[in-house]
Tab-separated table of C-alpha atoms (C1' of nucleotides) in Angstrom:
chain	number	residue	atom	x	y	z
A	23	MET	CA	0.000	0.000	0.000
A	24	GLN	CA	1.204	3.527	-0.800
A	25	ILE	CA	1.623	6.282	1.750
A	26	GLY	CA	-1.624	8.003	0.746
A	27	GLU	CA	-3.617	4.848	1.459
A	28	LEU	CA	-1.925	4.441	4.848
A	29	ALA	CA	-2.794	8.059	5.584
A	30	ARG	CA	-6.426	7.417	4.671
A	31	GLN	CA	-6.663	4.260	6.786
A	32	THR	CA	-5.191	5.898	9.881
A	33	GLY	CA	-6.418	9.473	9.553
A	34	CYS	CA	-2.838	10.665	9.727
A	35	GLU	CA	-1.356	13.179	7.275
A	36	VAL	CA	1.184	11.993	4.723
A	37	GLU	CA	3.802	14.473	5.934
A	38	THR	CA	3.300	13.286	9.506
A	39	ILE	CA	3.915	9.675	8.466
A	40	ARG	CA	7.178	10.648	6.766
A	41	TYR	CA	8.056	12.648	9.870
A	42	TYR	CA	7.504	9.627	12.129
A	43	GLU	CA	9.766	7.605	9.852
A	44	ARG	CA	12.511	10.235	10.042
A	45	GLU	CA	12.144	10.281	13.828
A	46	GLY	CA	12.490	6.512	14.014
A	47	LEU	CA	8.997	5.863	15.361
A	48	LEU	CA	7.665	4.075	12.315
A	49	PRO	CA	10.038	1.580	10.637
A	50	ALA	CA	11.056	2.496	7.078
A	51	PRO	CA	9.033	0.404	4.624
A	52	ALA	CA	10.224	-1.257	1.412
A	53	ARG	CA	10.366	0.880	-1.712
A	54	SER	CA	8.874	0.302	-5.157
A	55	ALA	CA	11.039	0.480	-8.291
A	56	SER	CA	10.195	4.173	-8.587
A	57	GLY	CA	11.131	4.871	-4.988
A	58	TYR	CA	7.590	4.976	-3.569
A	59	ARG	CA	7.135	3.762	0.021
A	60	SER	CA	5.332	0.419	0.125
A	61	TYR	CA	3.574	-0.355	3.426
A	62	GLU	CA	2.338	-3.634	4.926
A	63	PRO	CA	-0.746	-4.110	7.125
A	64	GLN	CA	1.492	-4.189	10.214
A	65	HIS	CA	2.394	-0.596	9.506
A	66	VAL	CA	-1.260	0.366	9.907
A	67	GLU	CA	-1.196	-1.190	13.338
A	68	GLN	CA	2.062	0.475	14.344
A	69	LEU	CA	0.866	3.854	13.170
A	70	ASN	CA	-2.447	3.388	15.012
A	71	PHE	CA	-0.442	2.597	18.140
A	72	ILE	CA	1.459	5.857	17.760
A	73	ARG	CA	-1.675	7.913	17.052
A	74	HIS	CA	-3.519	6.330	19.958
A	75	CYS	CA	-0.731	7.233	22.349
A	76	ARG	CA	-0.574	10.739	20.882
A	77	SER	CA	-4.313	11.124	21.459
A	78	LEU	CA	-3.523	10.424	25.132
A	79	GLY	CA	-1.138	13.359	25.054
A	80	MET	CA	2.051	11.317	25.262
A	81	SER	CA	5.309	12.669	23.877
A	82	LEU	CA	7.033	11.009	20.950
A	83	ALA	CA	9.898	10.067	23.304
A	84	ASP	CA	7.480	8.220	25.594
A	85	ILE	CA	5.818	6.562	22.624
A	86	ARG	CA	9.207	5.373	21.410
A	87	GLN	CA	9.697	3.736	24.842
A	88	LEU	CA	6.261	2.123	24.813
A	89	ALA	CA	6.763	0.870	21.271
A	90	ASP	CA	10.043	-0.700	22.391
A	91	TYR	CA	8.312	-2.557	25.242
A	92	HIS	CA	5.614	-3.482	22.753
A	93	ARG	CA	8.141	-4.997	20.341
A	94	HIS	CA	10.132	-6.805	23.055
A	95	PRO	CA	7.595	-8.286	25.469
A	96	ALA	CA	10.302	-9.559	27.813
A	97	PRO	CA	9.327	-11.288	31.051
A	98	GLU	CA	10.473	-8.337	33.141
A	99	PRO	CA	7.988	-6.509	35.288
A	100	CYS	CA	6.060	-3.770	33.540
A	101	ASP	CA	6.852	-1.208	36.233
A	102	ARG	CA	8.302	1.163	33.706
A	103	VAL	CA	5.146	1.128	31.616
A	104	ASN	CA	3.126	1.965	34.685
A	105	ALA	CA	5.562	4.672	35.723
A	106	LEU	CA	5.347	6.200	32.279
A	107	ILE	CA	1.557	6.355	32.399
A	108	ASP	CA	1.607	7.623	35.980
A	109	ASP	CA	3.986	10.411	34.980
A	110	GLN	CA	1.702	11.340	32.134
A	111	ILE	CA	-1.305	11.454	34.479
A	112	ARG	CA	0.655	13.655	36.870
A	113	ARG	CA	1.680	15.994	34.062
A	114	VAL	CA	-1.881	16.301	32.782
A	115	HIS	CA	-3.203	16.833	36.283
A	116	SER	CA	-0.762	19.590	37.078
A	117	GLN	CA	-1.506	21.270	33.749
A	118	ILE	CA	-5.197	21.233	34.643
A	119	GLU	CA	-4.495	22.855	38.004
A	120	THR	CA	-2.317	25.516	36.417
A	121	LEU	CA	-4.991	26.298	33.831
A	122	GLN	CA	-7.752	26.423	36.436
A	123	GLN	CA	-5.766	28.988	38.391
A	124	LEU	CA	-5.210	30.886	35.137
A	125	GLU	CA	-8.928	30.866	34.447
A	126	ARG	CA	-9.682	32.297	37.895
A	127	GLN	CA	-7.062	35.003	37.396
A	128	LEU	CA	-8.410	35.938	33.977
A	129	GLN	CA	-11.961	36.031	35.309
A	130	ALA	CA	-10.915	38.355	38.133
A	131	LEU	CA	-9.302	40.623	35.573
A	132	ARG	CA	-12.356	40.440	33.329
A	133	ASP	CA	-14.641	41.436	36.211
A	134	ARG	CA	-12.842	44.772	36.284
A	135	CYS	CA	-14.626	45.873	33.137
A	136	HIS	CA	-18.240	45.010	32.488
A	137	SER	CA	-20.100	48.199	31.670
A	138	PRO	CA	-19.072	50.043	28.496
A	139	HIS	CA	-15.937	52.145	28.970
A	140	THR	CA	-13.426	54.046	26.935
A	141	LEU	CA	-9.908	52.721	26.558
A	142	ALA	CA	-8.580	55.434	28.838
A	143	ASP	CA	-10.993	54.297	31.508
A	144	CYS	CA	-10.776	50.532	31.114
A	145	GLY	CA	-10.474	48.608	34.353
A	146	ILE	CA	-8.659	45.771	32.673
A	147	LEU	CA	-5.938	47.963	31.211
A	148	LYS	CA	-5.711	49.914	34.449
A	149	THR	CA	-5.279	46.719	36.446
A	150	LEU	CA	-2.555	45.520	34.106
A	151	GLU	CA	-0.794	48.877	34.337
A	152	ASP	CA	-0.944	48.988	38.112
A	153	ALA	CA	0.440	45.489	38.315
A	154	SER	CA	3.331	46.572	36.088
A	155	SER	CA	4.274	49.178	38.667
A	156	GLY	CA	4.434	46.516	41.350
A	157	GLU	CA	1.042	47.177	42.939
A	158	PRO	CA	-1.049	44.222	44.030
A	159	CYS	CA	-3.539	43.062	41.397
A	160	VAL	CA	-6.806	41.154	41.478
A	161	CYS	CA	-5.488	38.414	39.247
A	162	HIS	CA	-2.478	37.512	41.400
A	163	PRO	CA	-3.451	37.639	45.078
A	164	THR	CA	-0.187	35.937	46.058
A	165	ALA	CA	3.208	36.394	44.463
A	166	THR	CA	3.840	32.707	43.942
A	167	ASP	CA	1.029	32.187	41.433
A	168	LYS	CA	2.633	34.498	38.929
A	169	LYS	CA	4.988	32.027	37.351
A	170	ILE	CA	4.655	31.391	33.636
A	171	ALA	CA	3.194	28.067	32.627
A	172	GLY	CA	5.292	26.019	30.254
B	30	MET	CA	20.607	50.320	33.921
B	31	GLN	CA	22.225	47.405	32.071
B	32	ILE	CA	20.321	44.410	30.774
B	33	GLY	CA	21.433	42.184	33.658
B	34	GLU	CA	19.983	44.590	36.200
B	35	LEU	CA	16.685	44.769	34.280
B	36	ALA	CA	16.651	40.979	34.250
B	37	ARG	CA	17.187	40.900	38.012
B	38	GLN	CA	14.455	43.460	38.703
B	39	THR	CA	11.860	41.679	36.580
B	40	GLY	CA	12.823	38.041	37.033
B	41	CYS	CA	13.132	37.720	33.276
B	42	GLU	CA	16.142	36.124	31.561
B	43	VAL	CA	18.547	38.322	29.631
B	44	GLU	CA	18.027	36.330	26.421
B	45	THR	CA	14.273	36.693	26.795
B	46	ILE	CA	14.590	40.472	27.083
B	47	ARG	CA	16.651	40.606	23.888
B	48	TYR	CA	14.091	38.320	22.282
B	49	TYR	CA	11.227	40.667	23.207
B	50	GLU	CA	13.175	43.548	21.694
B	51	ARG	CA	13.704	41.611	18.455
B	52	GLU	CA	9.999	40.802	18.401
B	53	GLY	CA	9.085	44.461	18.823
B	54	LEU	CA	7.417	44.034	22.215
B	55	LEU	CA	9.925	45.986	24.223
B	56	PRO	CA	11.229	49.230	22.651
B	57	ALA	CA	14.942	49.245	21.859
B	58	PRO	CA	16.790	51.235	24.546
B	59	ALA	CA	19.652	53.687	24.111
B	60	ARG	CA	23.166	52.261	23.864
B	61	SER	CA	26.297	53.098	25.823
B	62	ALA	CA	29.539	54.029	24.044
B	63	SER	CA	30.536	50.371	24.076
B	64	GLY	CA	27.211	49.249	22.620
B	65	TYR	CA	25.624	48.034	25.864
B	66	ARG	CA	21.841	48.431	26.169
B	67	SER	CA	20.938	51.173	28.648
B	68	TYR	CA	17.446	50.901	30.153
B	69	GLU	CA	15.238	53.470	31.881
B	70	PRO	CA	12.782	52.817	34.747
B	71	GLN	CA	9.904	52.838	32.259
B	72	HIS	CA	11.386	49.737	30.668
B	73	VAL	CA	10.960	47.907	33.965
B	74	GLU	CA	7.291	48.768	33.869
B	75	GLN	CA	6.868	47.762	30.240
B	76	LEU	CA	8.620	44.461	30.791
B	77	ASN	CA	6.512	43.820	33.889
B	78	PHE	CA	3.434	44.447	31.769
B	79	ILE	CA	4.583	41.839	29.264
B	80	ARG	CA	5.480	39.279	31.934
B	81	HIS	CA	2.204	39.841	33.759
B	82	CYS	CA	0.240	39.174	30.581
B	83	ARG	CA	2.409	36.129	29.833
B	84	SER	CA	1.672	34.816	33.328
B	85	LEU	CA	-1.992	34.992	32.318
B	86	GLY	CA	-1.138	32.737	29.391
B	87	MET	CA	-1.586	35.375	26.700
B	88	SER	CA	0.251	35.102	23.395
B	89	LEU	CA	2.885	37.626	22.397
B	90	ALA	CA	0.575	38.764	19.562
B	91	ASP	CA	-2.196	39.530	22.053
B	92	ILE	CA	0.249	41.278	24.352
B	93	ARG	CA	1.419	43.425	21.461
B	94	GLN	CA	-2.215	44.467	20.955
B	95	LEU	CA	-2.752	45.225	24.640
B	96	ALA	CA	0.499	47.187	24.803
B	97	ASP	CA	-0.706	49.247	21.846
B	98	TYR	CA	-3.978	50.089	23.606
B	99	HIS	CA	-1.910	50.822	26.685
B	100	ARG	CA	0.299	53.298	24.840
B	101	HIS	CA	-2.603	54.957	23.019
B	102	PRO	CA	-5.410	55.344	25.536
B	103	ALA	CA	-7.774	56.759	22.922
B	104	PRO	CA	-11.340	57.585	23.878
B	105	GLU	CA	-12.705	54.653	21.876
B	106	PRO	CA	-14.604	51.931	23.654
B	107	CYS	CA	-12.493	49.178	25.119
B	108	ASP	CA	-14.550	46.394	23.517
B	109	ARG	CA	-11.508	44.912	21.895
B	110	VAL	CA	-9.662	44.637	25.185
B	111	ASN	CA	-12.627	42.797	26.643
B	112	ALA	CA	-12.922	40.571	23.588
B	113	LEU	CA	-9.259	39.692	23.838
B	114	ILE	CA	-9.586	38.657	27.476
B	115	ASP	CA	-12.808	36.782	26.762
B	116	ASP	CA	-11.115	34.837	23.969
B	117	GLN	CA	-8.280	33.967	26.298
B	118	ILE	CA	-10.739	32.742	28.946
B	119	ARG	CA	-12.488	30.612	26.329
B	120	ARG	CA	-9.200	29.139	25.144
B	121	VAL	CA	-8.093	28.297	28.678
B	122	HIS	CA	-11.479	26.797	29.475
B	123	SER	CA	-11.485	24.553	26.452
B	124	GLN	CA	-7.934	23.441	27.190
B	125	ILE	CA	-9.047	22.479	30.695
B	126	GLU	CA	-11.912	20.401	29.312
B	127	THR	CA	-9.637	18.648	26.845
B	128	LEU	CA	-7.127	17.838	29.573
B	129	GLN	CA	-9.821	16.592	31.942
B	130	GLN	CA	-11.003	14.167	29.308
B	131	LEU	CA	-7.379	13.131	28.753
B	132	GLU	CA	-6.960	12.503	32.455
B	133	ARG	CA	-10.038	10.265	32.541
B	134	GLN	CA	-8.757	8.332	29.536
B	135	LEU	CA	-5.325	7.869	31.052
B	136	GLN	CA	-6.815	6.756	34.345
B	137	ALA	CA	-8.966	4.163	32.575
B	138	LEU	CA	-5.837	2.868	30.863
B	139	ARG	CA	-3.901	2.873	34.130
B	140	ASP	CA	-6.625	0.858	35.859
B	141	ARG	CA	-5.812	-1.987	33.494
B	142	CYS	CA	-2.626	-2.749	35.381
B	143	HIS	CA	-2.426	-2.523	39.133
B	144	SER	CA	-1.021	-5.767	40.475
B	145	PRO	CA	2.553	-6.649	39.485
B	146	HIS	CA	2.791	-8.100	35.964
B	147	THR	CA	5.366	-8.984	33.378
B	148	LEU	CA	5.642	-6.940	30.222
B	149	ALA	CA	4.116	-9.763	28.185
B	150	ASP	CA	1.122	-9.748	30.478
B	151	CYS	CA	0.658	-6.004	30.996
B	152	GLY	CA	-2.916	-4.797	30.697
B	153	ILE	CA	-1.809	-1.345	29.633
B	154	LEU	CA	0.287	-2.573	26.731
B	155	LYS	CA	-2.398	-5.072	25.781
B	156	THR	CA	-5.047	-2.366	25.728
B	157	LEU	CA	-2.867	-0.161	23.547
B	158	GLU	CA	-2.191	-3.065	21.183
B	159	ASP	CA	-5.848	-4.002	20.891
B	160	ALA	CA	-6.766	-0.407	20.160
B	161	SER	CA	-4.157	-0.387	17.384
B	162	SER	CA	-6.012	-3.227	15.697
B	163	GLY	CA	-9.214	-1.239	15.762
B	164	GLU	CA	-10.818	-2.901	18.760
B	165	PRO	CA	-12.706	-0.718	21.251
B	166	CYS	CA	-10.574	0.430	24.179
B	167	VAL	CA	-11.298	1.586	27.719
B	168	CYS	CA	-9.675	4.941	27.160
B	169	HIS	CA	-11.787	5.959	24.171
B	170	PRO	CA	-15.390	4.870	24.688
B	171	THR	CA	-16.516	6.953	21.706
B	172	ALA	CA	-14.627	7.547	18.491
B	173	THR	CA	-14.941	11.323	18.603
B	174	ASP	CA	-12.802	11.763	21.726
B	175	LYS	CA	-9.742	10.413	19.988
B	176	LYS	CA	-8.630	13.627	18.351
B	177	ILE	CA	-5.199	14.922	19.181
B	178	ALA	CA	-5.035	17.987	21.365
B	179	GLY	CA	-2.976	20.886	20.037
C	25	DC	C1'	0.443	13.762	-25.479
C	26	DT	C1'	-1.346	16.011	-21.903
C	27	DT	C1'	-3.826	16.329	-17.556
C	28	DG	C1'	-4.193	15.267	-12.900
C	29	DA	C1'	-3.362	12.582	-8.944
C	30	DC	C1'	0.007	10.789	-6.671
C	31	DC	C1'	4.864	10.319	-4.958
C	32	DC	C1'	9.843	11.990	-3.684
C	33	DT	C1'	13.533	15.021	-1.038
C	34	DA	C1'	14.961	19.031	1.256
C	35	DT	C1'	14.088	23.038	3.678
C	36	DA	C1'	11.681	26.559	6.356
C	37	DG	C1'	8.077	27.859	9.270
C	38	DT	C1'	5.122	27.710	13.744
C	39	DA	C1'	5.545	29.722	19.671
C	40	DG	C1'	8.341	31.274	23.048
C	41	DC	C1'	11.902	30.952	24.403
C	42	DT	C1'	16.905	28.707	25.648
C	43	DA	C1'	21.654	27.785	24.738
C	44	DC	C1'	25.530	28.036	22.639
C	45	DA	C1'	29.858	30.027	19.767
C	46	DG	C1'	32.904	33.506	19.303
C	47	DG	C1'	33.943	37.772	20.383
C	48	DG	C1'	34.372	42.616	23.081
C	49	DT	C1'	34.257	45.519	27.697
C	50	DG	C1'	35.106	46.867	32.406
C	51	DT	C1'	36.715	46.355	37.087
C	52	DG	C1'	39.545	44.530	40.814
C	53	DC	C1'	43.758	42.481	42.402
C	54	DA	C1'	48.791	41.123	42.530
D	23	DT	C1'	51.146	45.615	33.599
D	24	DG	C1'	48.944	41.272	33.400
D	25	DC	C1'	45.262	38.494	34.398
D	26	DA	C1'	40.947	36.766	36.007
D	27	DC	C1'	36.218	37.215	35.989
D	28	DA	C1'	31.797	39.082	35.325
D	29	DC	C1'	29.316	41.160	32.176
D	30	DC	C1'	27.876	42.556	27.455
D	31	DC	C1'	27.312	41.903	22.143
D	32	DT	C1'	25.593	39.409	17.590
D	33	DG	C1'	24.195	35.479	15.233
D	34	DT	C1'	22.661	31.051	14.944
D	35	DA	C1'	20.801	26.556	16.263
D	36	DG	C1'	17.955	23.935	19.286
D	37	DC	C1'	13.454	22.450	21.564
D	38	DT	C1'	8.063	19.911	20.205
D	39	DA	C1'	5.255	17.887	16.816
D	40	DC	C1'	4.135	18.875	13.163
D	41	DT	C1'	2.750	21.730	8.626
D	42	DA	C1'	3.762	23.831	4.317
D	43	DT	C1'	6.038	24.985	0.805
D	44	DA	C1'	9.533	24.437	-3.608
D	45	DG	C1'	10.974	21.808	-7.172
D	46	DG	C1'	10.970	17.743	-9.109
D	47	DG	C1'	9.614	12.550	-10.712
D	48	DT	C1'	5.836	8.693	-11.746
D	49	DC	C1'	1.744	6.695	-13.483
D	50	DA	C1'	-2.813	5.861	-15.400
D	51	DA	C1'	-6.704	7.671	-18.040
D	52	DG	C1'	-8.525	10.203	-21.914
DNA sequence: CTTGACCCTATAGTAGCTACAGGGTGTGCA
DNA sequence: TGCACACCCTGTAGCTACTATAGGGTCAAG
């Protein structure tokens, strides 16, 4: 099967498939006489594995690890698989908390301006300006919540 | 004041300050005879403004807009400021919802493997493999929740 | 014999920084 | 005077996970 057909079967863009190959996530397939990539059904499965993990928010590095365990189902304990998933859950959870705090801060800022104003008189801009001069602001009640989310 | 001092006063890295200047967010300061950047107190305020907005998760493009309104407090209505903040709140909110769904999916996957297993017998890996072959999986009860979060 | 759909490689762009390499400047100390 | 060391400069490459070209080749149908 050609790359376009693989793309259709997996819902993954052609360029992304070539990118995964370059990154060593998807094994390089055989080539036709004219140099076209020629995929086997197992490639569909491998690509689905990658896309499934991506849909769970995992990094390509983590997926590479998982795919390795997948390919070599050794009789060792699967602690590292669990640890990998646990880390991912922790990361997602902490992102949620960061964003929830962000949402509260933005809402507090937004509450500064509800009725129609002019720019010169806008509570939002004024709050942002005051905060720039080091004054306390509604959005950041404590100093520690002002760090920038990665 | 030199760039290092500005960095110290604002908690912003020197490279980041130069980056903001390149991007047109922070006005280019005067230079000393030896070519060193020489900042005024107003630069502290402007940089604080940028960092404050960044801590609210705003993009540099949005911050550029806000800084423009800030510099030109015209007597027009501040609708666009409000719209900008509202958009940001919407974006943050939808990111939270996406991540919460992700967390549920990851937890469902994690629940597949609690007691000690070998790799060959790991419920997590098995679930991921089955999903790659198109079988229904615990993490994605419906097909629509499988899209990849940006 | 041409059109159009497909394929190839290589490179540059996205956001918001961060981290060099390779050089110059300025101050303190022996 | 010589040297160490902290600071500054520009320019460029790296990070993630793609996406989007440019510029070309291949193949089947009409």
